[in-house]
Structures are given as C-alpha cells and as structure tokens.
C-alpha cells in the first residue's frame, strides 16, 4: 500500500493527511465527551461544541476519502486544493469561535483560593443551568467550570489552530502535485 510515487511532495501530502486525521479524531473525542456530559444532565449542548463536532466529522471523512483516492492514484488534485481551502476557512471559524473566550481564561487559577468567589458564582450559574431541564449550556460558562474542562477546551483550540496550518499546507501540496501532473515531459531532440 505504498501508493503513487510523487517524491517528497507526495510523501509530505500523505504525512499531512495522517496528522490531520489524528488531530481531528482527538477533537471529535473531546467535543463528543463534553456534549455527552451536557446531554446526560438533560441540557442542550452548546452551539460552539456542536459546530466544532460537525466540522471535524466532515473533515475526518474528507481526509480518509482523499487519502484513499491518493493511494489509488485517482485523486483530483485541483478539486482537493479547493476543498482543503474551504475546510481551512471552516477551521479558522472554529478556532476563532472556540478560542475567543478561552484566550482570556487562565486555567491555572480556576479553583484557587484567590478566585474562589468567582468560581462559586460560576458554579451557581452552571447549577442553575443544569437545574433547568432542557436549557442550553452557555459555552463561556462551561469552559470555566473546572481546570480539566478548561485544559481540554484549550487543547481543542490548539488542535484547531494546528489544523489550520496543516490544511493550508496540504492545499499547497495539492496544487503543486496538480502542477506536476499537468507538466508536459520535455520532447527529445534526437529524432
């Protein structure tokens, strides 16, 4: 299952796709865990997490399909470049929406005595949210609930940023592979 021989560029494309799939699966696992926790308390999950899960599920399916098409040497590189660009835009939106409130949050001080009063207020807010059956959990409240949640959401944010870089890189690889496949071999002068 070596696939086509496109040199270093082809190997780079395969490695980037594998890294994308690993990062996407990690995000899916963490986001699905949060949604499961919210639903188990009879609350509607946060739109931010549902959107993140939707984008990443579509992206991991896309990565698997394009990897298989590449191995079988039937991947349309130009279309792949456009799709990578669209997923890049979607992941930039995910990174911005997930990261906006996280950028102001210091996970280390959550639960410390210096912020115990604000943590208590946050706990009351979450408890009030969970006590209303069917109410929607506010993302900004959820991320500050405890240190573990905060660190996991920062991991999702960091992986989203890494995926932006990886999808930009795979788009560049795709367009270079397309140019290589379109290149006309030089004609022989001996004839």
PDB file of C-alpha atoms in Angstrom:
ATOM      1  CA  UNK A   1       0.000   0.000   0.000  1.00  0.00           C
ATOM      2  CA  UNK A   2       2.810   2.340  -0.896  1.00  0.00           C
ATOM      3  CA  UNK A   3       0.720   4.433  -3.283  1.00  0.00           C
ATOM      4  CA  UNK A   4       1.937   6.577  -6.130  1.00  0.00           C
ATOM      5  CA  UNK A   5       5.477   7.812  -6.324  1.00  0.00           C
ATOM      6  CA  UNK A   6       5.216  11.595  -6.265  1.00  0.00           C
ATOM      7  CA  UNK A   7       8.522  12.021  -4.470  1.00  0.00           C
ATOM      8  CA  UNK A   8       8.946  14.155  -1.371  1.00  0.00           C
ATOM      9  CA  UNK A   9       5.856  16.191  -2.213  1.00  0.00           C
ATOM     10  CA  UNK A  10       3.668  13.079  -2.276  1.00  0.00           C
ATOM     11  CA  UNK A  11       5.156  11.783   0.966  1.00  0.00           C
ATOM     12  CA  UNK A  12       4.552  15.164   2.572  1.00  0.00           C
ATOM     13  CA  UNK A  13       0.924  15.098   1.413  1.00  0.00           C
ATOM     14  CA  UNK A  14       0.389  11.647   2.979  1.00  0.00           C
ATOM     15  CA  UNK A  15       2.045  12.638   6.268  1.00  0.00           C
ATOM     16  CA  UNK A  16      -0.015  15.841   6.495  1.00  0.00           C
ATOM     17  CA  UNK A  17      -3.233  13.893   5.858  1.00  0.00           C
ATOM     18  CA  UNK A  18      -2.364  11.431   8.622  1.00  0.00           C
ATOM     19  CA  UNK A  19      -1.595  14.270  11.060  1.00  0.00           C
ATOM     20  CA  UNK A  20      -4.883  15.943  10.117  1.00  0.00           C
ATOM     21  CA  UNK A  21      -6.826  12.733  10.791  1.00  0.00           C
ATOM     22  CA  UNK A  22      -5.147  12.240  14.185  1.00  0.00           C
ATOM     23  CA  UNK A  23      -5.874  15.836  15.251  1.00  0.00           C
ATOM     24  CA  UNK A  24      -9.460  15.669  14.014  1.00  0.00           C
ATOM     25  CA  UNK A  25     -10.159  12.407  15.834  1.00  0.00           C
ATOM     26  CA  UNK A  26      -8.764  13.899  19.070  1.00  0.00           C
ATOM     27  CA  UNK A  27     -11.045  16.937  18.720  1.00  0.00           C
ATOM     28  CA  UNK A  28     -14.040  14.704  17.963  1.00  0.00           C
ATOM     29  CA  UNK A  29     -13.385  12.672  21.103  1.00  0.00           C
ATOM     30  CA  UNK A  30     -13.097  15.675  23.402  1.00  0.00           C
ATOM     31  CA  UNK A  31     -16.051  17.586  21.913  1.00  0.00           C
ATOM     32  CA  UNK A  32     -18.259  14.487  21.953  1.00  0.00           C
ATOM     33  CA  UNK A  33     -17.356  13.897  25.609  1.00  0.00           C
ATOM     34  CA  UNK A  34     -18.449  17.440  26.519  1.00  0.00           C
ATOM     35  CA  UNK A  35     -21.686  17.109  24.569  1.00  0.00           C
ATOM     36  CA  UNK A  36     -22.345  13.778  26.281  1.00  0.00           C
ATOM     37  CA  UNK A  37     -21.868  15.385  29.699  1.00  0.00           C
ATOM     38  CA  UNK A  38     -24.278  18.181  28.839  1.00  0.00           C
ATOM     39  CA  UNK A  39     -26.912  15.821  27.457  1.00  0.00           C
ATOM     40  CA  UNK A  40     -26.599  13.487  30.465  1.00  0.00           C
ATOM     41  CA  UNK A  41     -27.698  16.442  32.626  1.00  0.00           C
ATOM     42  CA  UNK A  42     -30.741  16.942  30.333  1.00  0.00           C
ATOM     43  CA  UNK A  43     -29.322  20.143  28.871  1.00  0.00           C
ATOM     44  CA  UNK A  44     -28.995  21.186  25.260  1.00  0.00           C
ATOM     45  CA  UNK A  45     -25.332  21.234  24.236  1.00  0.00           C
ATOM     46  CA  UNK A  46     -23.530  24.424  23.374  1.00  0.00           C
ATOM     47  CA  UNK A  47     -23.742  25.537  19.746  1.00  0.00           C
ATOM     48  CA  UNK A  48     -19.977  26.041  19.726  1.00  0.00           C
ATOM     49  CA  UNK A  49     -19.323  22.395  20.568  1.00  0.00           C
ATOM     50  CA  UNK A  50     -21.964  21.094  18.164  1.00  0.00           C
ATOM     51  CA  UNK A  51     -20.483  23.206  15.370  1.00  0.00           C
ATOM     52  CA  UNK A  52     -16.967  22.037  16.208  1.00  0.00           C
ATOM     53  CA  UNK A  53     -18.088  18.417  16.174  1.00  0.00           C
ATOM     54  CA  UNK A  54     -19.899  18.856  12.848  1.00  0.00           C
ATOM     55  CA  UNK A  55     -16.953  20.476  11.076  1.00  0.00           C
ATOM     56  CA  UNK A  56     -14.445  17.952  12.399  1.00  0.00           C
ATOM     57  CA  UNK A  57     -16.599  14.926  11.498  1.00  0.00           C
ATOM     58  CA  UNK A  58     -16.934  16.176   7.917  1.00  0.00           C
ATOM     59  CA  UNK A  59     -13.199  16.922   7.784  1.00  0.00           C
ATOM     60  CA  UNK A  60     -12.108  13.483   9.047  1.00  0.00           C
ATOM     61  CA  UNK A  61     -14.352  11.798   6.473  1.00  0.00           C
ATOM     62  CA  UNK A  62     -12.849  14.035   3.771  1.00  0.00           C
ATOM     63  CA  UNK A  63      -9.305  13.183   4.907  1.00  0.00           C
ATOM     64  CA  UNK A  64      -9.993   9.447   4.768  1.00  0.00           C
ATOM     65  CA  UNK A  65     -11.558   9.628   1.303  1.00  0.00           C
ATOM     66  CA  UNK A  66      -8.822  11.802  -0.186  1.00  0.00           C
ATOM     67  CA  UNK A  67      -6.101   9.614   1.317  1.00  0.00           C
ATOM     68  CA  UNK A  68      -7.629   6.520  -0.277  1.00  0.00           C
ATOM     69  CA  UNK A  69      -8.069   8.293  -3.605  1.00  0.00           C
ATOM     70  CA  UNK A  70      -4.438   9.414  -3.457  1.00  0.00           C
ATOM     71  CA  UNK A  71      -3.246   5.853  -2.794  1.00  0.00           C
ATOM     72  CA  UNK A  72      -5.288   4.625  -5.799  1.00  0.00           C
ATOM     73  CA  UNK A  73      -3.859   7.457  -7.951  1.00  0.00           C
ATOM     74  CA  UNK A  74      -7.291   8.901  -8.789  1.00  0.00           C
ATOM     75  CA  UNK A  75      -7.254  11.984  -6.564  1.00  0.00           C
ATOM     76  CA  UNK A  76      -8.227  15.152  -8.473  1.00  0.00           C
ATOM     77  CA  UNK A  77      -5.565  17.493  -7.091  1.00  0.00           C
ATOM     78  CA  UNK A  78      -7.174  20.757  -8.187  1.00  0.00           C
ATOM     79  CA  UNK A  79     -10.522  19.904  -6.580  1.00  0.00           C
ATOM     80  CA  UNK A  80      -8.640  18.778  -3.476  1.00  0.00           C
ATOM     81  CA  UNK A  81      -6.925  22.158  -3.322  1.00  0.00           C
ATOM     82  CA  UNK A  82     -10.318  23.913  -3.344  1.00  0.00           C
ATOM     83  CA  UNK A  83     -11.786  21.581  -0.734  1.00  0.00           C
ATOM     84  CA  UNK A  84      -8.731  21.999   1.504  1.00  0.00           C
ATOM     85  CA  UNK A  85      -9.211  25.758   1.196  1.00  0.00           C
ATOM     86  CA  UNK A  86     -12.878  25.505   2.196  1.00  0.00           C
ATOM     87  CA  UNK A  87     -12.058  23.301   5.184  1.00  0.00           C
ATOM     88  CA  UNK A  88      -9.319  25.764   6.114  1.00  0.00           C
ATOM     89  CA  UNK A  89     -11.909  28.541   6.258  1.00  0.00           C
ATOM     90  CA  UNK A  90     -14.264  26.372   8.346  1.00  0.00           C
ATOM     91  CA  UNK A  91     -11.458  25.502  10.765  1.00  0.00           C
ATOM     92  CA  UNK A  92     -10.431  29.152  11.078  1.00  0.00           C
ATOM     93  CA  UNK A  93     -14.012  29.899  12.131  1.00  0.00           C
ATOM     94  CA  UNK A  94     -13.887  27.023  14.652  1.00  0.00           C
ATOM     95  CA  UNK A  95     -10.553  28.236  16.051  1.00  0.00           C
ATOM     96  CA  UNK A  96     -11.817  31.803  16.418  1.00  0.00           C
ATOM     97  CA  UNK A  97     -15.170  30.882  17.975  1.00  0.00           C
ATOM     98  CA  UNK A  98     -13.665  28.318  20.355  1.00  0.00           C
ATOM     99  CA  UNK A  99     -10.675  30.478  21.216  1.00  0.00           C
ATOM    100  CA  UNK A 100     -12.248  33.883  21.738  1.00  0.00           C
ATOM    101  CA  UNK A 101     -13.362  33.324  25.355  1.00  0.00           C
ATOM    102  CA  UNK A 102     -10.503  30.872  26.031  1.00  0.00           C
ATOM    103  CA  UNK A 103      -7.845  33.447  25.279  1.00  0.00           C
ATOM    104  CA  UNK A 104      -8.869  35.402  28.384  1.00  0.00           C
ATOM    105  CA  UNK A 105      -9.051  32.345  30.648  1.00  0.00           C
ATOM    106  CA  UNK A 106      -6.159  31.227  32.851  1.00  0.00           C
ATOM    107  CA  UNK A 107      -6.768  27.560  33.626  1.00  0.00           C
ATOM    108  CA  UNK A 108      -4.236  27.500  36.464  1.00  0.00           C
ATOM    109  CA  UNK A 109      -6.207  29.897  38.655  1.00  0.00           C
ATOM    110  CA  UNK A 110      -9.506  28.054  38.338  1.00  0.00           C
ATOM    111  CA  UNK A 111     -10.306  26.610  41.748  1.00  0.00           C
ATOM    112  CA  UNK A 112      -7.602  28.555  43.596  1.00  0.00           C
ATOM    113  CA  UNK A 113      -8.496  30.486  46.733  1.00  0.00           C
ATOM    114  CA  UNK A 114      -7.808  33.849  45.101  1.00  0.00           C
ATOM    115  CA  UNK A 115     -10.704  33.319  42.722  1.00  0.00           C
ATOM    116  CA  UNK A 116     -12.905  31.203  44.959  1.00  0.00           C
ATOM    117  CA  UNK A 117     -15.685  33.775  44.957  1.00  0.00           C
ATOM    118  CA  UNK A 118     -15.850  33.998  41.169  1.00  0.00           C
ATOM    119  CA  UNK A 119     -15.628  30.206  40.931  1.00  0.00           C
ATOM    120  CA  UNK A 120     -18.508  29.956  43.385  1.00  0.00           C
ATOM    121  CA  UNK A 121     -20.564  32.339  41.226  1.00  0.00           C
ATOM    122  CA  UNK A 122     -19.731  30.304  38.152  1.00  0.00           C
ATOM    123  CA  UNK A 123     -20.714  27.113  39.950  1.00  0.00           C
ATOM    124  CA  UNK A 124     -24.054  28.637  40.880  1.00  0.00           C
ATOM    125  CA  UNK A 125     -24.602  29.701  37.276  1.00  0.00           C
ATOM    126  CA  UNK A 126     -23.846  26.201  35.996  1.00  0.00           C
ATOM    127  CA  UNK A 127     -26.002  24.611  38.678  1.00  0.00           C
ATOM    128  CA  UNK A 128     -28.858  26.923  37.723  1.00  0.00           C
ATOM    129  CA  UNK A 129     -28.343  25.994  34.079  1.00  0.00           C
ATOM    130  CA  UNK A 130     -28.297  22.276  34.857  1.00  0.00           C
ATOM    131  CA  UNK A 131     -31.345  22.507  37.093  1.00  0.00           C
ATOM    132  CA  UNK A 132     -33.471  23.782  34.220  1.00  0.00           C
ATOM    133  CA  UNK A 133     -34.243  20.704  32.200  1.00  0.00           C
ATOM    134  CA  UNK A 134     -33.672  21.304  28.516  1.00  0.00           C
ATOM    135  CA  UNK A 135     -31.867  24.598  28.970  1.00  0.00           C
ATOM    136  CA  UNK A 136     -28.875  25.396  26.771  1.00  0.00           C
ATOM    137  CA  UNK A 137     -25.440  25.351  28.378  1.00  0.00           C
ATOM    138  CA  UNK A 138     -23.560  28.588  27.777  1.00  0.00           C
ATOM    139  CA  UNK A 139     -20.132  27.872  26.282  1.00  0.00           C
ATOM    140  CA  UNK A 140     -18.455  30.716  28.165  1.00  0.00           C
ATOM    141  CA  UNK A 141     -19.717  29.274  31.474  1.00  0.00           C
ATOM    142  CA  UNK A 142     -18.840  25.686  30.583  1.00  0.00           C
ATOM    143  CA  UNK A 143     -15.151  26.345  29.818  1.00  0.00           C
ATOM    144  CA  UNK A 144     -14.550  27.877  33.239  1.00  0.00           C
ATOM    145  CA  UNK A 145     -16.299  25.171  35.232  1.00  0.00           C
ATOM    146  CA  UNK A 146     -13.099  23.367  36.257  1.00  0.00           C
ATOM    147  CA  UNK A 147      -9.432  23.012  35.334  1.00  0.00           C
ATOM    148  CA  UNK A 148      -9.845  19.808  33.342  1.00  0.00           C
ATOM    149  CA  UNK A 149     -12.570  21.289  31.155  1.00  0.00           C
ATOM    150  CA  UNK A 150     -10.501  24.405  30.642  1.00  0.00           C
ATOM    151  CA  UNK A 151      -7.388  22.479  29.621  1.00  0.00           C
ATOM    152  CA  UNK A 152      -9.355  20.171  27.318  1.00  0.00           C
ATOM    153  CA  UNK A 153     -11.002  23.138  25.585  1.00  0.00           C
ATOM    154  CA  UNK A 154      -7.588  24.774  25.200  1.00  0.00           C
ATOM    155  CA  UNK A 155      -6.389  21.501  23.639  1.00  0.00           C
ATOM    156  CA  UNK A 156      -9.289  21.650  21.175  1.00  0.00           C
ATOM    157  CA  UNK A 157      -8.394  25.264  20.414  1.00  0.00           C
ATOM    158  CA  UNK A 158      -4.716  24.432  19.901  1.00  0.00           C
ATOM    159  CA  UNK A 159      -5.503  21.468  17.668  1.00  0.00           C
ATOM    160  CA  UNK A 160      -7.856  23.678  15.640  1.00  0.00           C
ATOM    161  CA  UNK A 161      -5.047  26.158  15.059  1.00  0.00           C
ATOM    162  CA  UNK A 162      -2.684  23.319  14.113  1.00  0.00           C
ATOM    163  CA  UNK A 163      -5.297  22.009  11.683  1.00  0.00           C
ATOM    164  CA  UNK A 164      -5.474  25.427  10.030  1.00  0.00           C
ATOM    165  CA  UNK A 165      -1.750  25.204   9.341  1.00  0.00           C
ATOM    166  CA  UNK A 166      -2.000  21.580   8.177  1.00  0.00           C
ATOM    167  CA  UNK A 167      -4.893  22.276   5.784  1.00  0.00           C
ATOM    168  CA  UNK A 168      -3.090  25.300   4.344  1.00  0.00           C
ATOM    169  CA  UNK A 169      -0.023  23.114   3.844  1.00  0.00           C
ATOM    170  CA  UNK A 170      -1.995  20.280   2.236  1.00  0.00           C
ATOM    171  CA  UNK A 171      -3.658  22.786  -0.124  1.00  0.00           C
ATOM    172  CA  UNK A 172      -0.224  23.985  -1.227  1.00  0.00           C
ATOM    173  CA  UNK A 173       0.942  20.371  -1.654  1.00  0.00           C
ATOM    174  CA  UNK A 174      -2.174  19.586  -3.697  1.00  0.00           C
ATOM    175  CA  UNK A 175      -1.706  22.482  -6.068  1.00  0.00           C
ATOM    176  CA  UNK A 176       1.973  21.573  -6.517  1.00  0.00           C
ATOM    177  CA  UNK A 177       1.037  17.941  -7.198  1.00  0.00           C
ATOM    178  CA  UNK A 178      -1.552  19.146  -9.704  1.00  0.00           C
ATOM    179  CA  UNK A 179       1.060  21.276 -11.487  1.00  0.00           C
ATOM    180  CA  UNK A 180       3.458  18.343 -11.544  1.00  0.00           C
ATOM    181  CA  UNK A 181       0.808  16.034 -13.010  1.00  0.00           C
ATOM    182  CA  UNK A 182      -0.043  18.618 -15.694  1.00  0.00           C
ATOM    183  CA  UNK A 183       3.569  19.210 -16.708  1.00  0.00           C
ATOM    184  CA  UNK A 184       4.397  18.051 -20.214  1.00  0.00           C
ATOM    185  CA  UNK A 185       7.540  15.939 -20.354  1.00  0.00           C
ATOM    186  CA  UNK A 186      10.290  17.557 -22.438  1.00  0.00           C
ATOM    187  CA  UNK A 187      10.480  16.391 -26.035  1.00  0.00           C
ATOM    188  CA  UNK A 188      13.510  14.519 -27.161  1.00  0.00           C
ATOM    189  CA  UNK A 189      15.749  16.439 -29.564  1.00  0.00           C
ATOM    190  CA  UNK A 190      17.052  13.229 -31.020  1.00  0.00           C
ATOM    191  CA  UNK A 191      14.691  12.073 -33.521  1.00  0.00           C
TER     192      UNK A 191
END
